[in-house]
Amino acid sequence: MTTIAALDTFYPGELWPDNNGVHINAHGGGILLHEGTYYWFGEHKIEGTAGNAAHVGVHCYSSTDLYNWKDEGIALAVSDDPASDIVKGNVIERPKVIHCAATGKFVMWFHLELAGQSYKAARTATAISDTPTGPYKFLESFRPNAGHWPINVPDELKKPLTPEESATLAALNLHGGPTPGYPTDQIFRRDFAGGQMSRDMTLFVDDDGAAYHIHASEDNGVLHISQLTADYLRPSGKYARFFPGQFNEAPALFKRNGKYYLLSSGCTGWDPNAARSAVADSIWGPWTELGNPCIGPNAELTFDGQATHVLPVPGIPDAYIFLADRWQPKNAIDGRYLWLPIDFTADTPHIEWFNSWDLSYFTDR
Ligand code: DGJ
């Protein structure tokens, strides 16, 4: 039997062996802390470019110290049934799990693209379990907030598109990235009846137990923040639009000293770009942009990474860890994880590169 040496250091960008010595396979992930154990959920990737689609499901690992992760297996498995929304070969990205104290259930949300449709479906999906590690039961996929208007648009925009607007919008052939002529006040109107587009996403549970789905919408041009129902299973219908026309994805939201912080990226596919940050006194805004939180060499490319989660470390004052992916789209399984400490100057976050670091960083600084 091989003995795996215990880890006590983070090595951003390096292979990260699990308890079996295998590189952790949980990309676009998020962390749930439940009863003293951390659970890391992420996309299980396979080798090659095929790994950019979902062939296995959502992988779960557990840890009590954040360095050493035990493979807990596949929490949500893709289906072999061609009629299933989560049939093998579709796209399952950025899974996040939250625990609903009101129901006792563990609820997973993820970005879902239907097989053979590239990124056109732009749906979100849910799954549920009685235990953190699963197996999770797939519930449904949908576009959020059908039949509801955002809370922060003027009444004069609460109307369907005119035939002229529809025609101009269709002719733009939007592709999920910045596009000249992108209309900042039309796509949510087009999608009012059928539900709002939902791609990159995260979840956030506030101190009062209210949960939120933060997702790239309107062909990635506008970020939506949507409150969930009390059981965390559906959008409540209360939602708002932010940063219209600015094309944010990879959202990660956290709270510090009563303020809400949002980290995100621009939209350049698998290629890295400059991270972004914003702060607000209320999750409903107004949000103030703070620019790229990364500093130092390669900051303009987020150290070749893209945000996926911010983890507050309980028991250590003011300790927040930035979790990002360094994608390897040509060999998806080789994607690396960048975990870096977040510092604050007054209320502005900064993220600096370290080849290696450990949690004493937070107590020694
Ligand atoms: C960037 C997103 O953040 C990823 O989750 C993934 O959707 C890729 N784009 C696909 O190009």
GROMACS .gro file of C-alpha atoms and ligand atoms in nm:
model
  376
    1MET     CA    1   0.000   0.000   0.000
    2THR     CA    2   0.134   0.343  -0.091
    3THR     CA    3   0.130   0.597   0.186
    4ILE     CA    4   0.047   0.948   0.074
    5ALA     CA    5   0.232   1.217   0.271
    6ALA     CA    6   0.000   1.467   0.434
    7LEU     CA    7   0.000   1.813   0.280
    8ASP     CA    8   0.037   2.132   0.481
    9THR     CA    9   0.090   2.381   0.199
   10PHE     CA   10  -0.102   2.515  -0.101
   11TYR     CA   11   0.087   2.504  -0.432
   12PRO     CA   12  -0.118   2.715  -0.677
   13GLY     CA   13  -0.103   2.583  -1.032
   14GLU     CA   14   0.065   2.251  -0.940
   15LEU     CA   15  -0.089   1.905  -0.945
   16TRP     CA   16  -0.294   1.859  -0.626
   17PRO     CA   17  -0.303   1.494  -0.516
   18ASP     CA   18  -0.607   1.360  -0.333
   19ASN     CA   19  -0.592   1.083  -0.069
   20ASN     CA   20  -0.518   0.832  -0.346
   21GLY     CA   21  -0.240   1.041  -0.497
   22VAL     CA   22  -0.459   1.134  -0.795
   23HIS     CA   23  -0.487   1.499  -0.910
   24ILE     CA   24  -0.814   1.641  -0.775
   25ASN     CA   25  -1.080   1.640  -1.045
   26ALA     CA   26  -1.325   1.911  -0.939
   27HIS     CA   27  -1.304   2.204  -1.180
   28GLY     CA   28  -1.519   2.518  -1.172
   29GLY     CA   29  -1.583   2.417  -0.816
   30GLY     CA   30  -1.715   2.549  -0.491
   31ILE     CA   31  -1.678   2.458  -0.125
   32LEU     CA   32  -1.950   2.376   0.125
   33LEU     CA   33  -1.859   2.379   0.495
   34HIS     CA   34  -2.088   2.151   0.692
   35GLU     CA   35  -2.040   2.041   1.053
   36GLY     CA   36  -1.666   2.101   1.049
   37THR     CA   37  -1.595   1.929   0.717
   38TYR     CA   38  -1.528   2.102   0.386
   39TYR     CA   39  -1.684   1.950   0.075
   40TRP     CA   40  -1.537   2.049  -0.262
   41PHE     CA   41  -1.771   1.996  -0.557
   42GLY     CA   42  -1.656   2.047  -0.914
   43GLU     CA   43  -1.670   1.931  -1.273
   44HIS     CA   44  -1.517   1.588  -1.328
   45LYS     CA   45  -1.314   1.625  -1.648
   46ILE     CA   46  -1.175   1.353  -1.872
   47GLU     CA   47  -0.866   1.365  -2.093
   48GLY     CA   48  -0.842   1.559  -2.417
   49THR     CA   49  -1.082   1.816  -2.560
   50ALA     CA   50  -1.369   1.572  -2.494
   51GLY     CA   51  -1.318   1.663  -2.129
   52ASN     CA   52  -1.474   2.003  -2.185
   53ALA     CA   53  -1.812   1.827  -2.187
   54ALA     CA   54  -1.959   1.619  -1.904
   55HIS     CA   55  -1.893   1.246  -1.936
   56VAL     CA   56  -1.898   1.152  -1.569
   57GLY     CA   57  -2.065   1.416  -1.353
   58VAL     CA   58  -1.996   1.629  -1.047
   59HIS     CA   59  -1.710   1.507  -0.828
   60CYS     CA   60  -1.699   1.555  -0.451
   61TYR     CA   61  -1.401   1.560  -0.213
   62SER     CA   62  -1.394   1.618   0.162
   63SER     CA   63  -1.137   1.772   0.392
   64THR     CA   64  -1.102   1.897   0.747
   65ASP     CA   65  -0.790   2.109   0.686
   66LEU     CA   66  -0.826   2.239   0.326
   67TYR     CA   67  -0.492   2.084   0.219
   68ASN     CA   68  -0.576   1.714   0.224
   69TRP     CA   69  -0.879   1.600   0.025
   70LYS     CA   70  -1.047   1.262   0.034
   71ASP     CA   71  -1.213   1.139  -0.283
   72GLU     CA   72  -1.584   1.099  -0.203
   73GLY     CA   73  -1.672   0.992  -0.558
   74ILE     CA   74  -1.927   1.124  -0.802
   75ALA     CA   75  -2.196   1.322  -0.624
   76LEU     CA   76  -2.415   1.368  -0.932
   77ALA     CA   77  -2.372   1.125  -1.220
   78VAL     CA   78  -2.457   1.203  -1.581
   79SER     CA   79  -2.729   0.985  -1.732
   80ASP     CA   80  -2.716   0.726  -2.010
   81ASP     CA   81  -3.074   0.810  -2.103
   82PRO     CA   82  -3.079   1.026  -2.417
   83ALA     CA   83  -3.404   1.180  -2.295
   84SER     CA   84  -3.242   1.306  -1.973
   85ASP     CA   85  -3.140   1.672  -1.942
   86ILE     CA   86  -2.812   1.550  -1.793
   87VAL     CA   87  -2.731   1.289  -2.056
   88LYS     CA   88  -2.361   1.212  -2.094
   89GLY     CA   89  -2.190   1.450  -2.338
   90ASN     CA   90  -2.379   1.766  -2.246
   91VAL     CA   91  -2.213   2.049  -2.054
   92ILE     CA   92  -2.227   2.062  -1.674
   93GLU     CA   93  -2.029   2.354  -1.533
   94ARG     CA   94  -1.961   2.537  -1.208
   95PRO     CA   95  -2.161   2.316  -0.971
   96LYS     CA   96  -2.223   2.467  -0.629
   97VAL     CA   97  -2.386   2.306  -0.325
   98ILE     CA   98  -2.556   2.478  -0.034
   99HIS     CA   99  -2.723   2.334   0.274
  100CYS     CA  100  -3.078   2.442   0.343
  101ALA     CA  101  -3.123   2.458   0.721
  102ALA     CA  102  -3.502   2.491   0.676
  103THR     CA  103  -3.538   2.155   0.495
  104GLY     CA  104  -3.217   1.981   0.599
  105LYS     CA  105  -3.140   1.909   0.232
  106PHE     CA  106  -2.823   1.965   0.035
  107VAL     CA  107  -2.905   2.147  -0.287
  108MET     CA  108  -2.681   2.157  -0.594
  109TRP     CA  109  -2.713   2.413  -0.873
  110PHE     CA  110  -2.509   2.407  -1.191
  111HIS     CA  111  -2.488   2.549  -1.540
  112LEU     CA  112  -2.632   2.310  -1.796
  113GLU     CA  113  -2.599   2.308  -2.171
  114LEU     CA  114  -2.797   2.050  -2.364
  115ALA     CA  115  -2.612   1.793  -2.575
  116GLY     CA  116  -2.538   1.904  -2.929
  117GLN     CA  117  -2.641   2.267  -2.873
  118SER     CA  118  -2.303   2.415  -2.782
  119TYR     CA  119  -2.378   2.695  -2.530
  120LYS     CA  120  -2.716   2.799  -2.674
  121ALA     CA  121  -2.946   2.643  -2.415
  122ALA     CA  122  -2.804   2.861  -2.132
  123ARG     CA  123  -2.993   2.679  -1.857
  124THR     CA  124  -2.944   2.624  -1.489
  125ALA     CA  125  -3.026   2.298  -1.314
  126THR     CA  126  -3.079   2.158  -0.966
  127ALA     CA  127  -3.018   1.835  -0.778
  128ILE     CA  128  -3.085   1.734  -0.417
  129SER     CA  129  -2.945   1.500  -0.151
  130ASP     CA  130  -2.997   1.415   0.215
  131THR     CA  131  -2.623   1.389   0.268
  132PRO     CA  132  -2.343   1.625   0.160
  133THR     CA  133  -2.156   1.371  -0.051
  134GLY     CA  134  -2.470   1.244  -0.228
  135PRO     CA  135  -2.565   1.074  -0.447
  136TYR     CA  136  -2.764   1.376  -0.562
  137LYS     CA  137  -3.093   1.325  -0.743
  138PHE     CA  138  -3.135   1.543  -1.051
  139LEU     CA  139  -3.446   1.759  -1.020
  140GLU     CA  140  -3.489   1.983  -1.325
  141SER     CA  141  -3.331   2.232  -1.560
  142PHE     CA  142  -3.477   2.565  -1.660
  143ARG     CA  143  -3.411   2.926  -1.745
  144PRO     CA  144  -3.472   3.128  -1.429
  145ASN     CA  145  -3.740   3.383  -1.350
  146ALA     CA  146  -3.981   3.323  -1.638
  147GLY     CA  147  -4.268   3.572  -1.617
  148HIS     CA  148  -4.092   3.804  -1.372
  149TRP     CA  149  -3.942   4.146  -1.436
  150PRO     CA  150  -3.615   4.245  -1.266
  151ILE     CA  151  -3.663   4.471  -0.964
  152ASN     CA  152  -3.424   4.735  -1.096
  153VAL     CA  153  -3.561   4.824  -1.439
  154PRO     CA  154  -3.790   5.118  -1.508
  155ASP     CA  155  -4.154   5.047  -1.589
  156GLU     CA  156  -4.117   5.170  -1.945
  157LEU     CA  157  -3.884   4.877  -2.020
  158LYS     CA  158  -4.128   4.618  -1.890
  159LYS     CA  159  -4.265   4.532  -2.230
  160PRO     CA  160  -4.194   4.281  -2.507
  161LEU     CA  161  -3.958   4.363  -2.791
  162THR     CA  162  -4.100   4.534  -3.096
  163PRO     CA  163  -4.067   4.338  -3.423
  164GLU     CA  164  -3.791   4.580  -3.524
  165GLU     CA  165  -3.599   4.524  -3.201
  166SER     CA  166  -3.638   4.146  -3.238
  167ALA     CA  167  -3.505   4.154  -3.593
  168THR     CA  168  -3.204   4.373  -3.507
  169LEU     CA  169  -3.122   4.158  -3.204
  170ALA     CA  170  -3.143   3.833  -3.402
  171ALA     CA  171  -2.915   3.978  -3.673
  172LEU     CA  172  -2.641   4.047  -3.416
  173ASN     CA  173  -2.572   3.673  -3.381
  174LEU     CA  174  -2.461   3.711  -3.022
  175HIS     CA  175  -2.203   3.454  -2.915
  176GLY     CA  176  -2.152   3.510  -2.543
  177GLY     CA  177  -1.877   3.771  -2.575
  178PRO     CA  178  -1.861   4.147  -2.627
  179THR     CA  179  -2.028   4.236  -2.955
  180PRO     CA  180  -2.057   4.579  -3.119
  181GLY     CA  181  -2.415   4.702  -3.096
  182TYR     CA  182  -2.497   4.477  -2.800
  183PRO     CA  183  -2.830   4.609  -2.671
  184THR     CA  184  -2.828   4.648  -2.294
  185ASP     CA  185  -3.204   4.669  -2.250
  186GLN     CA  186  -3.351   4.404  -2.477
  187ILE     CA  187  -3.252   4.045  -2.399
  188PHE     CA  188  -3.426   4.030  -2.060
  189ARG     CA  189  -3.740   4.153  -2.237
  190ARG     CA  190  -3.705   3.890  -2.511
  191ASP     CA  191  -3.662   3.620  -2.245
  192PHE     CA  192  -3.936   3.741  -2.007
  193ALA     CA  193  -4.179   3.465  -2.100
  194GLY     CA  194  -3.938   3.173  -2.135
  195GLY     CA  195  -3.694   3.260  -1.856
  196GLN     CA  196  -3.361   3.436  -1.839
  197MET     CA  197  -3.044   3.288  -1.986
  198SER     CA  198  -2.813   3.138  -1.725
  199ARG     CA  199  -2.451   3.034  -1.786
  200ASP     CA  200  -2.157   3.085  -1.544
  201MET     CA  201  -2.295   3.085  -1.193
  202THR     CA  202  -2.241   3.069  -0.822
  203LEU     CA  203  -2.459   3.051  -0.511
  204PHE     CA  204  -2.441   3.260  -0.197
  205VAL     CA  205  -2.615   3.210   0.138
  206ASP     CA  206  -2.650   3.524   0.347
  207ASP     CA  207  -2.639   3.546   0.729
  208ASP     CA  208  -3.019   3.551   0.739
  209GLY     CA  209  -3.043   3.222   0.547
  210ALA     CA  210  -3.157   3.386   0.222
  211ALA     CA  211  -2.986   3.223  -0.075
  212TYR     CA  212  -2.899   3.377  -0.410
  213HIS     CA  213  -2.811   3.251  -0.757
  214ILE     CA  214  -2.563   3.480  -0.931
  215HIS     CA  215  -2.542   3.407  -1.302
  216ALA     CA  216  -2.423   3.540  -1.634
  217SER     CA  217  -2.737   3.622  -1.832
  218GLU     CA  218  -2.853   3.805  -2.143
  219ASP     CA  219  -2.596   3.625  -2.360
  220ASN     CA  220  -2.337   3.690  -2.087
  221GLY     CA  221  -2.372   4.069  -2.124
  222VAL     CA  222  -2.550   4.125  -1.791
  223LEU     CA  223  -2.506   3.962  -1.451
  224HIS     CA  224  -2.826   3.861  -1.272
  225ILE     CA  225  -2.864   3.817  -0.898
  226SER     CA  226  -3.169   3.613  -0.816
  227GLN     CA  227  -3.306   3.527  -0.474
  228LEU     CA  228  -3.402   3.163  -0.424
  229THR     CA  229  -3.714   3.026  -0.259
  230ALA     CA  230  -3.687   2.932   0.111
  231ASP     CA  231  -3.616   2.568   0.017
  232TYR     CA  232  -3.338   2.682  -0.224
  233LEU     CA  233  -3.493   2.478  -0.505
  234ARG     CA  234  -3.626   2.750  -0.737
  235PRO     CA  235  -3.576   3.117  -0.819
  236SER     CA  236  -3.817   3.321  -0.610
  237GLY     CA  237  -3.896   3.563  -0.894
  238LYS     CA  238  -3.709   3.847  -0.722
  239TYR     CA  239  -3.400   3.934  -0.922
  240ALA     CA  240  -3.193   4.228  -1.043
  241ARG     CA  241  -2.961   4.303  -1.335
  242PHE     CA  242  -2.609   4.443  -1.291
  243PHE     CA  243  -2.323   4.568  -1.509
  244PRO     CA  244  -2.529   4.577  -1.833
  245GLY     CA  245  -2.314   4.533  -2.142
  246GLN     CA  246  -1.998   4.454  -1.942
  247PHE     CA  247  -1.986   4.077  -2.003
  248ASN     CA  248  -1.898   3.931  -1.665
  249GLU     CA  249  -1.863   3.560  -1.601
  250ALA     CA  250  -1.702   3.337  -1.338
  251PRO     CA  251  -1.885   3.510  -1.050
  252ALA     CA  252  -1.784   3.451  -0.687
  253LEU     CA  253  -1.964   3.636  -0.409
  254PHE     CA  254  -1.871   3.676  -0.044
  255LYS     CA  255  -1.946   3.900   0.252
  256ARG     CA  256  -1.696   4.079   0.475
  257ASN     CA  257  -1.768   4.326   0.753
  258GLY     CA  258  -2.126   4.361   0.632
  259LYS     CA  259  -2.027   4.444   0.275
  260TYR     CA  260  -2.086   4.221  -0.027
  261TYR     CA  261  -1.799   4.154  -0.266
  262LEU     CA  262  -1.824   4.016  -0.615
  263LEU     CA  263  -1.527   3.877  -0.806
  264SER     CA  264  -1.568   3.788  -1.172
  265SER     CA  265  -1.390   3.779  -1.508
  266GLY     CA  266  -1.447   3.900  -1.859
  267CYS     CA  267  -1.577   3.665  -2.129
  268THR     CA  268  -1.294   3.515  -2.337
  269GLY     CA  269  -1.389   3.147  -2.344
  270TRP     CA  270  -1.123   2.927  -2.184
  271ASP     CA  271  -0.856   3.197  -2.221
  272PRO     CA  272  -0.770   3.402  -1.914
  273ASN     CA  273  -0.840   3.773  -1.884
  274ALA     CA  274  -0.825   4.034  -1.608
  275ALA     CA  275  -1.034   3.961  -1.299
  276ARG     CA  276  -1.283   4.218  -1.178
  277SER     CA  277  -1.416   4.312  -0.837
  278ALA     CA  278  -1.706   4.513  -0.700
  279VAL     CA  279  -1.848   4.600  -0.358
  280ALA     CA  280  -2.198   4.681  -0.233
  281ASP     CA  281  -2.374   4.750   0.095
  282SER     CA  282  -2.674   4.549  -0.022
  283ILE     CA  283  -2.674   4.246  -0.249
  284TRP     CA  284  -2.931   4.439  -0.454
  285GLY     CA  285  -2.675   4.711  -0.516
  286PRO     CA  286  -2.573   4.965  -0.608
  287TRP     CA  287  -2.246   4.784  -0.687
  288THR     CA  288  -1.928   4.989  -0.704
  289GLU     CA  289  -1.658   4.853  -0.932
  290LEU     CA  290  -1.312   4.819  -0.775
  291GLY     CA  291  -1.116   4.696  -1.076
  292ASN     CA  292  -0.880   4.401  -1.104
  293PRO     CA  293  -0.802   4.274  -0.754
  294CYS     CA  294  -0.492   4.088  -0.876
  295ILE     CA  295  -0.155   4.258  -0.835
  296GLY     CA  296   0.198   4.180  -0.948
  297PRO     CA  297   0.330   3.986  -1.249
  298ASN     CA  298   0.061   3.837  -1.472
  299ALA     CA  299  -0.214   4.010  -1.273
  300GLU     CA  300  -0.366   4.127  -1.601
  301LEU     CA  301  -0.444   3.761  -1.679
  302THR     CA  302  -0.549   3.665  -1.325
  303PHE     CA  303  -0.229   3.454  -1.310
  304ASP     CA  304  -0.375   3.254  -1.602
  305GLY     CA  305  -0.680   3.169  -1.395
  306GLN     CA  306  -1.049   3.244  -1.369
  307ALA     CA  307  -1.249   3.280  -1.047
  308THR     CA  308  -1.482   3.011  -0.925
  309HIS     CA  309  -1.536   3.068  -0.551
  310VAL     CA  310  -1.425   3.266  -0.247
  311LEU     CA  311  -1.392   3.065   0.071
  312PRO     CA  312  -1.413   3.242   0.408
  313VAL     CA  313  -1.201   3.042   0.653
  314PRO     CA  314  -1.386   3.008   0.981
  315GLY     CA  315  -1.191   3.062   1.300
  316ILE     CA  316  -0.931   3.287   1.137
  317PRO     CA  317  -1.022   3.656   1.141
  318ASP     CA  318  -1.049   3.818   0.800
  319ALA     CA  319  -0.933   3.508   0.612
  320TYR     CA  320  -1.072   3.467   0.261
  321ILE     CA  321  -0.930   3.239  -0.007
  322PHE     CA  322  -0.966   3.311  -0.378
  323LEU     CA  323  -1.032   2.989  -0.572
  324ALA     CA  324  -0.971   2.994  -0.946
  325ASP     CA  325  -0.929   2.751  -1.232
  326ARG     CA  326  -0.639   2.743  -1.473
  327TRP     CA  327  -0.820   2.572  -1.758
  328GLN     CA  328  -0.647   2.328  -1.994
  329PRO     CA  329  -0.908   2.296  -2.270
  330LYS     CA  330  -0.683   2.073  -2.485
  331ASN     CA  331  -0.653   1.823  -2.201
  332ALA     CA  332  -0.932   1.923  -1.964
  333ILE     CA  333  -0.845   1.678  -1.686
  334ASP     CA  334  -0.511   1.858  -1.643
  335GLY     CA  335  -0.679   2.184  -1.535
  336ARG     CA  336  -0.510   2.330  -1.226
  337TYR     CA  337  -0.639   2.510  -0.919
  338LEU     CA  338  -0.518   2.848  -0.802
  339TRP     CA  339  -0.595   2.905  -0.437
  340LEU     CA  340  -0.461   3.239  -0.317
  341PRO     CA  341  -0.515   3.450  -0.004
  342ILE     CA  342  -0.712   3.773  -0.034
  343ASP     CA  343  -0.579   4.086   0.136
  344PHE     CA  344  -0.770   4.407   0.190
  345THR     CA  345  -0.657   4.768   0.184
  346ALA     CA  346  -0.942   4.929   0.372
  347ASP     CA  347  -1.235   4.778   0.180
  348THR     CA  348  -1.053   4.693  -0.144
  349PRO     CA  349  -0.949   4.331  -0.209
  350HIS     CA  350  -0.604   4.240  -0.343
  351ILE     CA  351  -0.479   3.905  -0.462
  352GLU     CA  352  -0.109   3.839  -0.502
  353TRP     CA  353   0.064   3.533  -0.649
  354PHE     CA  354   0.245   3.286  -0.425
  355ASN     CA  355   0.420   2.973  -0.550
  356SER     CA  356   0.333   2.821  -0.214
  357TRP     CA  357   0.164   2.936   0.105
  358ASP     CA  358  -0.031   2.806   0.401
  359LEU     CA  359  -0.302   2.927   0.636
  360SER     CA  360  -0.048   3.083   0.875
  361TYR     CA  361  -0.032   3.361   0.614
  362PHE     CA  362  -0.354   3.499   0.760
  363THR     CA  363  -0.233   3.501   1.120
  364ASP     CA  364   0.125   3.615   1.048
  365ARG     CA  365   0.052   3.910   0.818
  366DGJ     C1  366  -1.557   3.037  -1.949
  366DGJ     C2  367  -1.643   2.988  -1.839
  366DGJ     O1  368  -1.611   3.054  -1.722
  366DGJ     C3  369  -1.628   2.839  -1.823
  366DGJ     O2  370  -1.702   2.792  -1.716
  366DGJ     C4  371  -1.669   2.777  -1.953
  366DGJ     O3  372  -1.805   2.804  -1.975
  366DGJ     C5  373  -1.588   2.834  -2.068
  366DGJ     N1  374  -1.598   2.978  -2.070
  366DGJ     C6  375  -1.631   2.779  -2.201
  366DGJ     O4  376  -1.566   2.844  -2.306
   0.00000   0.00000   0.00000
